[in-house]
mmCIF file of C-alpha atoms (C1' of nucleotides) in Angstrom:
data_model
loop_
_atom_site.group_PDB
_atom_site.id
_atom_site.type_symbol
_atom_site.label_atom_id
_atom_site.label_comp_id
_atom_site.label_asym_id
_atom_site.label_seq_id
_atom_site.Cartn_x
_atom_site.Cartn_y
_atom_site.Cartn_z
ATOM 1 C CA MET A 1 17.712 -7.618 0.883
ATOM 2 C CA GLY A 2 16.297 -6.830 4.911
ATOM 3 C CA ARG A 3 18.174 -4.156 7.090
ATOM 4 C CA SER A 4 21.555 -3.840 7.984
ATOM 5 C CA PRO A 5 23.667 -5.704 5.683
ATOM 6 C CA SER A 6 26.568 -5.446 8.004
ATOM 7 C CA ASN A 7 27.999 -7.946 9.496
ATOM 8 C CA SER A 8 29.416 -6.651 12.520
ATOM 9 C CA GLN A 9 27.393 -6.082 15.555
ATOM 10 C CA SER A 10 28.582 -5.193 19.131
ATOM 11 C CA ASP A 11 27.065 -7.855 20.486
ATOM 12 C CA GLY A 12 28.600 -10.536 17.889
ATOM 13 C CA LEU A 13 25.618 -11.137 16.872
ATOM 14 C CA LYS A 14 24.873 -12.214 12.895
ATOM 15 C CA ARG A 15 22.130 -10.388 10.696
ATOM 16 C CA GLY A 16 21.573 -9.255 7.314
ATOM 17 C CA PRO A 17 20.538 -12.294 4.418
ATOM 18 C CA TRP A 18 20.266 -16.059 5.187
ATOM 19 C CA THR A 19 23.190 -17.843 4.261
ATOM 20 C CA PRO A 20 21.992 -21.551 2.253
ATOM 21 C CA GLU A 21 25.007 -22.806 4.910
ATOM 22 C CA GLU A 22 22.381 -21.029 7.726
ATOM 23 C CA ASP A 23 19.408 -21.773 6.128
ATOM 24 C CA GLN A 24 20.171 -25.803 6.674
ATOM 25 C CA LYS A 25 22.286 -25.405 9.929
ATOM 26 C CA LEU A 26 18.031 -24.485 11.613
ATOM 27 C CA ILE A 27 15.669 -27.138 9.278
ATOM 28 C CA ASP A 28 18.804 -28.905 10.717
ATOM 29 C CA TYR A 29 18.410 -28.173 14.317
ATOM 30 C CA ILE A 30 14.519 -27.937 13.909
ATOM 31 C CA GLN A 31 13.891 -31.701 11.659
ATOM 32 C CA LYS A 32 15.677 -32.825 15.279
ATOM 33 C CA HIS A 33 14.289 -30.758 17.647
ATOM 34 C CA GLY A 34 11.769 -29.333 16.941
ATOM 35 C CA GLN A 35 11.129 -26.025 17.656
ATOM 36 C CA GLY A 36 11.208 -25.349 21.226
ATOM 37 C CA ASN A 37 12.805 -21.835 23.160
ATOM 38 C CA TRP A 38 13.706 -19.499 19.996
ATOM 39 C CA GLN A 39 16.417 -17.649 22.693
ATOM 40 C CA LEU A 40 18.198 -21.311 22.907
ATOM 41 C CA LEU A 41 18.002 -22.121 19.362
ATOM 42 C CA PRO A 42 20.844 -20.305 17.538
ATOM 43 C CA ARG A 43 22.822 -21.034 20.790
ATOM 44 C CA LYS A 44 22.459 -25.078 19.952
ATOM 45 C CA ALA A 45 22.156 -25.705 16.632
ATOM 46 C CA GLY A 46 25.254 -23.466 15.436
ATOM 47 C CA LEU A 47 24.125 -19.522 14.763
ATOM 48 C CA LYS A 48 24.893 -16.733 15.618
ATOM 49 C CA ARG A 49 21.756 -14.951 15.406
ATOM 50 C CA CYS A 50 19.000 -13.717 17.487
ATOM 51 C CA GLY A 51 16.212 -16.370 18.275
ATOM 52 C CA LYS A 52 13.243 -14.012 16.809
ATOM 53 C CA SER A 53 16.274 -14.064 13.812
ATOM 54 C CA CYS A 54 15.401 -18.046 13.518
ATOM 55 C CA ARG A 55 11.650 -17.863 14.141
ATOM 56 C CA LEU A 56 11.247 -15.576 11.400
ATOM 57 C CA ARG A 57 13.947 -17.538 9.010
ATOM 58 C CA TRP A 58 11.623 -20.180 9.784
ATOM 59 C CA THR A 59 8.374 -18.760 9.786
ATOM 60 C CA ASN A 60 8.695 -16.843 6.563
ATOM 61 C CA TYR A 61 10.928 -18.913 4.623
ATOM 62 C CA LEU A 62 11.735 -22.496 5.915
ATOM 63 C CA ARG A 63 8.617 -23.192 7.172
ATOM 64 C CA PRO A 64 7.965 -26.996 4.846
ATOM 65 C CA ASP A 65 4.769 -25.851 4.937
ATOM 66 C CA ILE A 66 4.154 -23.519 3.071
ATOM 67 C CA LYS A 67 3.812 -21.954 -0.827
ATOM 68 C CA ARG A 68 5.802 -20.202 -3.072
ATOM 69 C CA GLY A 69 5.158 -18.825 -5.993
ATOM 70 C CA ASN A 70 2.197 -16.255 -7.427
ATOM 71 C CA PHE A 71 -1.075 -15.989 -5.733
ATOM 72 C CA THR A 72 -3.795 -16.999 -7.843
ATOM 73 C CA PRO A 73 -6.687 -14.811 -8.242
ATOM 74 C CA GLN A 74 -8.543 -16.812 -5.454
ATOM 75 C CA GLU A 75 -6.739 -16.348 -3.233
ATOM 76 C CA GLU A 76 -5.467 -12.404 -4.562
ATOM 77 C CA GLN A 77 -9.935 -12.479 -3.766
ATOM 78 C CA THR A 78 -9.980 -14.323 -0.684
ATOM 79 C CA ILE A 79 -6.627 -11.686 0.995
ATOM 80 C CA ILE A 80 -9.521 -8.335 -0.714
ATOM 81 C CA HIS A 81 -12.478 -9.771 1.904
ATOM 82 C CA LEU A 82 -10.265 -10.877 4.712
ATOM 83 C CA HIS A 83 -8.895 -7.312 4.996
ATOM 84 C CA SER A 84 -12.320 -5.275 4.139
ATOM 85 C CA ALA A 85 -13.196 -7.049 7.394
ATOM 86 C CA LEU A 86 -10.044 -7.744 9.488
ATOM 87 C CA GLY A 87 -7.844 -4.979 8.379
ATOM 88 C CA ASN A 88 -4.572 -5.466 8.564
ATOM 89 C CA ARG A 89 -4.608 -8.140 10.275
ATOM 90 C CA TRP A 90 -1.981 -10.120 8.799
ATOM 91 C CA SER A 91 -1.818 -13.508 10.670
ATOM 92 C CA ALA A 92 -5.742 -13.013 11.405
ATOM 93 C CA ILE A 93 -5.363 -13.348 7.201
ATOM 94 C CA ALA A 94 -2.610 -15.683 6.763
ATOM 95 C CA ALA A 95 -4.838 -18.175 9.390
ATOM 96 C CA ARG A 96 -6.999 -18.009 7.167
ATOM 97 C CA LEU A 97 -5.003 -18.239 3.583
ATOM 98 C CA PRO A 98 -3.002 -22.219 3.904
ATOM 99 C CA GLY A 99 1.336 -22.108 3.466
ATOM 100 C CA ARG A 100 0.808 -18.383 2.522
ATOM 101 C CA THR A 101 2.392 -16.487 6.560
ATOM 102 C CA ASP A 102 1.548 -12.439 7.696
ATOM 103 C CA ASN A 103 4.529 -11.402 6.148
ATOM 104 C CA GLU A 104 4.099 -12.402 2.135
ATOM 105 C CA ILE A 105 0.587 -11.875 2.248
ATOM 106 C CA LYS A 106 1.802 -8.159 4.402
ATOM 107 C CA ASN A 107 4.068 -7.803 1.663
ATOM 108 C CA PHE A 108 1.520 -8.526 -1.726
ATOM 109 C CA TRP A 109 -1.072 -6.181 0.046
ATOM 110 C CA ASN A 110 1.503 -3.579 0.012
ATOM 111 C CA THR A 111 2.420 -4.412 -3.511
ATOM 112 C CA HIS A 112 0.365 -5.375 -5.475
ATOM 113 C CA LEU A 113 -3.531 -5.155 -4.312
ATOM 114 C CA ARG A 114 -3.434 -1.599 -3.246
ATOM 115 C CA LYS A 115 -3.028 -0.680 -5.496
ATOM 116 C CA LYS A 116 -5.187 -2.213 -7.921
ATOM 117 C CA LEU A 117 -8.191 -0.430 -5.697
ATOM 118 C CA LEU A 118 -6.610 2.764 -5.829
ATOM 119 C CA ARG A 119 -6.403 2.330 -9.804
ATOM 120 C CA SER A 120 -9.834 1.249 -9.421
ATOM 121 C CA GLY A 121 -10.370 4.189 -7.254
ATOM 122 C CA ILE A 122 -11.749 2.376 -3.363
ATOM 123 C CA ASP A 123 -10.508 2.993 -0.969
ATOM 124 C CA PRO A 124 -7.386 0.631 0.170
ATOM 125 C CA ARG A 125 -8.301 1.301 4.090
ATOM 126 C CA THR A 126 -11.877 1.255 4.530
ATOM 127 C CA HIS A 127 -13.338 -0.745 0.645
ATOM 128 C CA GLN A 128 -15.399 1.902 -0.232
ATOM 129 C CA LEU A 129 -14.627 4.179 -3.250
ATOM 130 C CA ILE A 130 -12.849 7.359 -2.539
ATOM 131 C CA THR A 131 -15.347 9.640 -3.062
ATOM 132 C CA ASP A 132 -14.442 13.284 -1.044
ATOM 133 C CA LEU A 133 -11.578 14.814 -1.036
ATOM 134 C CA SER A 134 -10.394 15.159 2.280
ATOM 135 C CA PHE A 135 -9.577 11.590 1.901
ATOM 136 C CA PRO A 136 -5.659 11.811 -1.009
ATOM 137 C CA LEU A 137 -5.294 15.029 0.980
ATOM 138 C CA ASN A 138 -5.030 13.577 4.657
ATOM 139 C CA LEU A 139 -2.980 11.439 4.470
ATOM 140 C CA PRO A 140 0.611 12.729 4.655
ATOM 141 C CA PRO A 141 1.646 14.232 7.705
ATOM 142 C CA VAL A 142 3.753 17.493 6.685
ATOM 143 C CA ASN A 143 6.928 15.535 7.183
ATOM 144 C CA SER A 144 6.105 12.042 6.459
ATOM 145 C CA PRO A 145 7.346 11.350 3.141
ATOM 146 C CA MET A 146 4.184 11.078 0.556
ATOM 147 C CA ASN A 147 3.005 7.617 -0.949
ATOM 148 C CA PRO A 148 2.205 8.299 -4.203
ATOM 149 C CA LEU A 149 -0.259 5.482 -4.781
ATOM 150 C CA GLU A 150 -2.510 6.310 -1.795
ATOM 151 C CA ASN A 151 -2.877 10.299 -3.560
ATOM 152 C CA LEU A 152 -3.824 9.054 -7.206
ATOM 153 C CA ALA A 153 -7.320 10.924 -6.447
ATOM 154 C CA LYS A 154 -4.891 13.535 -5.721
ATOM 155 C CA ILE A 155 -2.953 13.706 -8.026
ATOM 156 C CA ARG A 156 -5.993 12.866 -10.520
ATOM 157 C CA LEU A 157 -7.801 15.612 -9.523
ATOM 158 C CA LEU A 158 -4.321 18.116 -9.863
ATOM 159 C CA SER A 159 -4.061 16.823 -13.493
ATOM 160 C CA GLN A 160 -7.277 17.812 -14.231
ATOM 161 C CA ILE A 161 -6.678 21.232 -12.520
ATOM 162 C CA LEU A 162 -4.553 21.972 -14.604
ATOM 163 C CA HIS A 163 -6.429 20.630 -17.806
ATOM 164 C CA VAL A 164 -9.083 23.470 -16.661
ATOM 165 C CA LEU A 165 -5.835 26.094 -16.479
ATOM 166 C CA ASN A 166 -4.209 25.651 -20.025
ATOM 167 C CA SER A 167 -7.712 25.278 -21.687
ATOM 168 C CA ASN A 168 -9.077 26.827 -24.269
ATOM 169 C CA LEU A 169 -12.503 27.073 -21.731
ATOM 170 C CA PHE A 170 -11.081 28.396 -19.593
ATOM 171 C CA SER A 171 -9.667 31.129 -21.936
ATOM 172 C CA SER A 172 -13.224 31.777 -23.358
ATOM 173 C CA PHE A 173 -14.671 32.399 -19.948
ATOM 174 C CA LEU A 174 -12.250 35.125 -18.898
ATOM 175 C CA SER A 175 -13.659 36.505 -21.587
ATOM 176 C CA GLY A 176 -16.844 35.642 -21.509
ATOM 177 C CA ALA A 177 -19.332 35.007 -18.668
ATOM 178 C CA GLU A 178 -19.077 36.024 -15.677
ATOM 179 C CA THR A 179 -21.588 33.780 -13.724
ATOM 180 C CA LEU A 180 -22.681 30.784 -14.702
ATOM 181 C CA ASN A 181 -26.414 30.345 -14.082
ATOM 182 C CA GLN A 182 -27.003 29.149 -17.308
ATOM 183 C CA PHE A 183 -26.326 26.499 -16.186
ATOM 184 C CA ASP A 184 -29.247 25.123 -13.670
ATOM 185 C CA CYS A 185 -30.936 22.368 -14.361
ATOM 186 C CA HIS A 186 -33.004 20.258 -12.529
ATOM 187 C CA VAL A 187 -31.713 16.572 -11.268
ATOM 188 C CA SER A 188 -33.216 15.139 -7.923
ATOM 189 C CA GLY A 189 -30.763 13.740 -5.102
ATOM 190 C CA PRO A 190 -26.948 13.293 -5.286
ATOM 191 C CA LEU A 191 -25.411 12.028 -8.268
ATOM 192 C CA THR A 192 -23.819 8.438 -7.891
ATOM 193 C CA PRO A 193 -20.647 7.888 -9.459
ATOM 194 C CA LEU A 194 -21.563 5.774 -12.687
ATOM 195 C CA GLN A 195 -24.039 9.058 -12.688
ATOM 196 C CA VAL A 196 -21.351 11.628 -12.648
ATOM 197 C CA PRO A 197 -19.003 10.588 -15.555
ATOM 198 C CA ALA A 198 -22.307 11.135 -18.008
ATOM 199 C CA LEU A 199 -23.283 14.519 -16.960
ATOM 200 C CA VAL A 200 -19.707 15.357 -16.889
ATOM 201 C CA PRO A 201 -17.678 14.563 -19.830
ATOM 202 C CA ASN A 202 -13.754 14.816 -20.218
ATOM 203 C CA LEU A 203 -13.096 17.867 -19.515
ATOM 204 C CA GLU A 204 -10.619 17.319 -22.762
ATOM 205 C CA SER A 205 -13.972 17.181 -24.911
ATOM 206 C CA MET A 206 -15.231 20.700 -23.467
ATOM 207 C CA ASN A 207 -13.926 22.965 -25.596
ATOM 208 C CA THR A 208 -16.790 25.374 -25.513
ATOM 209 C CA HIS A 209 -18.600 26.200 -22.129
ATOM 210 C CA SER A 210 -22.443 25.084 -24.416
ATOM 211 C CA ASP A 211 -21.124 21.676 -23.022
ATOM 212 C CA PHE A 212 -21.265 22.467 -19.064
ATOM 213 C CA PRO A 213 -22.737 20.206 -16.726
ATOM 214 C CA PRO A 214 -24.971 21.159 -14.122
ATOM 215 C CA VAL A 215 -22.922 22.631 -10.909
ATOM 216 C CA LEU A 216 -23.763 20.804 -8.406
ATOM 217 C CA ASP A 217 -23.484 22.617 -4.515
ATOM 218 C CA ASP A 218 -22.291 20.479 -1.696
ATOM 219 C CA SER A 219 -24.117 17.688 0.066
ATOM 220 C CA GLY A 220 -23.661 16.498 -4.087
ATOM 221 C CA MET A 221 -27.437 17.642 -5.234
ATOM 222 C CA ILE A 222 -27.628 20.034 -8.858
ATOM 223 C CA GLY A 223 -27.867 23.638 -8.143
ATOM 224 C CA SER A 224 -27.519 27.648 -9.700
ATOM 225 C CA THR A 225 -24.658 29.329 -8.856
ATOM 226 C CA SER A 226 -22.967 32.591 -9.274
ATOM 227 C CA ASP A 227 -19.530 31.460 -8.525
ATOM 228 C CA SER A 228 -16.326 32.576 -10.120
ATOM 229 C CA ILE A 229 -15.149 30.758 -13.142
ATOM 230 C CA GLU A 230 -12.211 29.619 -11.495
ATOM 231 C CA GLU A 231 -14.550 28.777 -8.164
ATOM 232 C CA TYR A 232 -16.427 26.870 -10.764
ATOM 233 C CA SER A 233 -13.621 25.230 -12.431
ATOM 234 C CA LEU A 234 -12.602 23.293 -9.061
ATOM 235 C CA ARG A 235 -16.152 22.854 -8.050
ATOM 236 C CA ARG A 236 -16.778 20.467 -11.524
ATOM 237 C CA LEU A 237 -13.552 18.650 -10.676
ATOM 238 C CA VAL A 238 -14.392 17.958 -7.177
ATOM 239 C CA GLN A 239 -17.612 17.258 -9.226
ATOM 240 C CA ALA A 240 -15.784 15.006 -11.426
ATOM 241 C CA THR A 241 -14.219 12.413 -8.503
ATOM 242 C CA PRO A 242 -16.024 9.521 -7.625
ATOM 243 C CA GLU A 243 -18.677 11.412 -5.489
ATOM 244 C CA ILE A 244 -20.569 8.264 -3.045
ATOM 245 C CA SER A 245 -23.798 7.712 -3.225
ATOM 246 C CA SER A 246 -25.877 5.433 -1.887
ATOM 247 C CA GLY A 247 -26.967 3.329 -4.766
ATOM 248 C CA ASN A 248 -23.920 3.173 -5.730
ATOM 249 C CA LEU A 249 -21.854 2.199 -3.478
ATOM 250 C CA VAL A 250 -23.888 -1.089 -2.388
ATOM 251 C CA HIS A 251 -23.322 -2.074 -5.026
ATOM 252 C CA SER A 252 -20.006 -1.419 -4.734
ATOM 253 C CA VAL A 253 -19.662 -4.042 -1.616
ATOM 254 C CA ASN A 254 -22.068 -6.031 -2.306
ATOM 255 C CA LEU A 255 -19.624 -6.876 -4.929
ATOM 256 C CA VAL A 256 -16.278 -6.868 -2.838
ATOM 257 C CA GLU A 257 -18.661 -9.553 -0.120
ATOM 258 C CA ASN A 258 -19.931 -11.344 -3.253
ATOM 259 C CA GLN A 259 -16.092 -11.704 -3.485
ATOM 260 C CA ASP A 260 -17.144 -9.981 -7.556
ATOM 261 C CA TYR A 261 -14.091 -8.046 -7.639
ATOM 262 C CA ASP A 262 -13.372 -8.082 -11.614
ATOM 263 C CA GLN A 263 -16.465 -6.847 -11.750
ATOM 264 C CA LEU A 264 -15.846 -4.311 -9.267
ATOM 265 C CA PHE A 265 -12.511 -3.014 -11.668
ATOM 266 C CA VAL A 266 -14.555 -3.458 -14.394
ATOM 267 C CA ASP A 267 -17.005 -1.352 -13.212
ATOM 268 C CA SER A 268 -14.671 1.574 -11.845
ATOM 269 C CA GLY A 269 -13.252 1.696 -14.265
ATOM 270 C CA ALA A 270 -15.706 2.008 -16.839
ATOM 271 C CA CYS A 271 -17.085 5.152 -15.552
ATOM 272 C CA SER A 272 -14.811 7.562 -18.700
ATOM 273 C CA GLY A 273 -15.119 10.290 -16.571
ATOM 274 C CA TRP A 274 -12.910 9.336 -13.922
ATOM 275 C CA GLY A 275 -11.516 5.514 -14.316
ATOM 276 C CA THR A 276 -9.567 6.791 -16.919
ATOM 277 C CA ALA A 277 -7.145 8.695 -15.278
ATOM 278 C CA VAL A 278 -7.903 5.901 -12.986
ATOM 279 C CA ASP A 279 -6.995 3.505 -14.586
ATOM 280 C CA ASP A 280 -2.926 5.661 -14.900
ATOM 281 C CA GLU A 281 -0.423 4.019 -14.000
ATOM 282 C CA ALA A 282 0.193 4.836 -10.505
ATOM 283 C CA GLY A 283 3.061 6.368 -9.402
ATOM 284 C CA GLY A 284 5.641 8.806 -10.857
ATOM 285 C CA SER A 285 5.450 8.472 -14.526
ATOM 286 C CA LEU A 286 2.185 10.072 -13.642
ATOM 287 C CA TRP A 287 3.946 13.475 -11.752
ATOM 288 C CA LYS A 288 6.074 13.399 -15.200
ATOM 289 C CA ASP A 289 2.887 12.665 -16.782
ATOM 290 C CA ILE A 290 1.456 16.095 -15.577
ATOM 291 C CA LEU A 291 4.403 18.438 -15.162
ATOM 292 C CA ASP A 292 4.591 17.904 -19.588
ATOM 293 C CA GLU A 293 1.613 18.006 -20.582
ATOM 294 C CA SER A 294 1.624 21.005 -17.226
ATOM 295 C CA PHE A 295 3.999 22.764 -19.610
ATOM 296 C CA LEU A 296 2.863 21.827 -23.111
ATOM 297 C CA ALA A 297 0.135 23.655 -22.653
ATOM 298 C CA SER A 298 1.880 26.661 -21.128
ATOM 299 C CA SER A 299 3.388 26.862 -23.433
ATOM 300 C CA LEU A 300 1.854 27.108 -26.737
ATOM 301 C "C1'" DA B 1 26.937 -0.550 -23.027
ATOM 302 C "C1'" DA B 2 26.094 2.081 -18.688
ATOM 303 C "C1'" DC B 3 22.861 4.567 -16.437
ATOM 304 C "C1'" DT B 4 19.598 5.029 -13.366
ATOM 305 C "C1'" DG B 5 15.298 4.724 -10.433
ATOM 306 C "C1'" DG B 6 11.283 2.323 -8.463
ATOM 307 C "C1'" DG B 7 9.421 -1.915 -7.028
ATOM 308 C "C1'" DG B 8 9.851 -6.105 -5.094
ATOM 309 C "C1'" DC B 9 10.854 -8.661 -1.177
ATOM 310 C "C1'" DA B 10 13.566 -10.466 3.016
ATOM 311 C "C1'" DA B 11 14.714 -9.170 6.921
ATOM 312 C "C1'" DC B 12 14.800 -5.972 11.150
ATOM 313 C "C1'" DC B 13 12.219 -3.428 15.158
ATOM 314 C "C1'" DG B 14 9.126 -1.664 18.001
ATOM 315 C "C1'" DC B 15 5.990 -3.132 21.137
ATOM 316 C "C1'" DT B 16 1.825 -5.365 23.200
ATOM 317 C "C1'" DA B 17 0.725 -9.527 25.061
ATOM 318 C "C1'" DG B 18 0.898 -13.873 26.977
ATOM 319 C "C1'" DT B 19 3.055 -16.567 30.633
ATOM 320 C "C1'" DA B 20 6.175 -17.334 34.032
ATOM 321 C "C1'" DT B 21 8.321 -16.593 38.508
ATOM 322 C "C1'" DG C 1 0.497 -6.823 42.005
ATOM 323 C "C1'" DA C 2 5.359 -6.129 39.758
ATOM 324 C "C1'" DT C 3 8.646 -7.598 37.579
ATOM 325 C "C1'" DA C 4 11.330 -10.240 33.498
ATOM 326 C "C1'" DC C 5 11.391 -13.252 29.873
ATOM 327 C "C1'" DT C 6 9.176 -14.577 25.267
ATOM 328 C "C1'" DA C 7 6.743 -15.021 21.087
ATOM 329 C "C1'" DG C 8 3.767 -12.626 18.020
ATOM 330 C "C1'" DC C 9 2.282 -8.886 15.698
ATOM 331 C "C1'" DG C 10 2.991 -5.412 12.550
ATOM 332 C "C1'" DG C 11 5.750 -1.172 10.270
ATOM 333 C "C1'" DT C 12 9.379 -0.490 8.251
ATOM 334 C "C1'" DT C 13 13.308 0.153 6.521
ATOM 335 C "C1'" DG C 14 17.339 -1.018 2.660
ATOM 336 C "C1'" DC C 15 18.695 -4.611 -1.058
ATOM 337 C "C1'" DC C 16 18.375 -6.346 -4.831
ATOM 338 C "C1'" DC C 17 16.629 -6.840 -9.593
ATOM 339 C "C1'" DC C 18 15.253 -5.160 -13.637
ATOM 340 C "C1'" DA C 19 12.984 -2.319 -17.560
ATOM 341 C "C1'" DG C 20 13.906 2.025 -19.205
ATOM 342 C "C1'" DT C 21 16.862 6.451 -20.333
#
DNA sequence: AACTGGGGCAACCGCTAGTAT
DNA sequence: GATACTAGCGGTTGCCCCAGT
């Protein structure tokens, strides 16, 4: 737990996990004298800790009014709602959740709620539907470690790219049509996230090009194309990701604002085209699945 | 049964804002 | 106004636990 497990400090101060004895000393001192000056407290209380460490231990763990245990669904909703309004201002969020500390809320957000939103196709930073490829692609700087959760959308896209590259569909194209003009159709206005899966069935289920949905241009409009097969496949994948739509975005935002998160998750998960993969558990196993799938397909 | 990898979370670090001198 | 000190905040780290192999 925590950093700097070593107890041997050049300044003579102990770091790392607190012992029950240290906790008791701190509790006893504060119960007798109140919080007062944190810099002086450790010396007066007989603790070999810095004041900062004492303050954190008290405010995050020992304070008598701290509520321990799991967050309730109500608290979850409150946190998500407040985060959409306040951002990463954990102390401000904690101030509205009696008995919860900023540290606890921050940890809960990073370990549970962020994943939950990502799985639902919602950018946890903006609380909006993930709508473009730049979302996952622009996140980690080159030298920073990848965050698999924030790159869920990227992973999903990669998975589907592999599907296309390995599919009968692709090989049938290699031997057949060079252009895709025959798939033109006319739909006015941008597609909504709920419309896209209807127009773009799961790639897995499409074995012939006759199943192909219409192609969308950069603005999300359906139009004609003379893309190469590769371009077409990639464009289709792009369109298979949650497409922004004023109508549906408003719907989702309303759900958030109305704290109807369960419905929001149901809605996003109900999108068969992208919801299925969104439902996948995030993490390293996803990469394994993707690679396994790719290997299997390529070995056929 | 032993090993391994990932998740959870307590604790630390660095920075900033506020206050005192 | 400049400096020093303190408290608070958000980001990050790394140990422990446990599920999966």
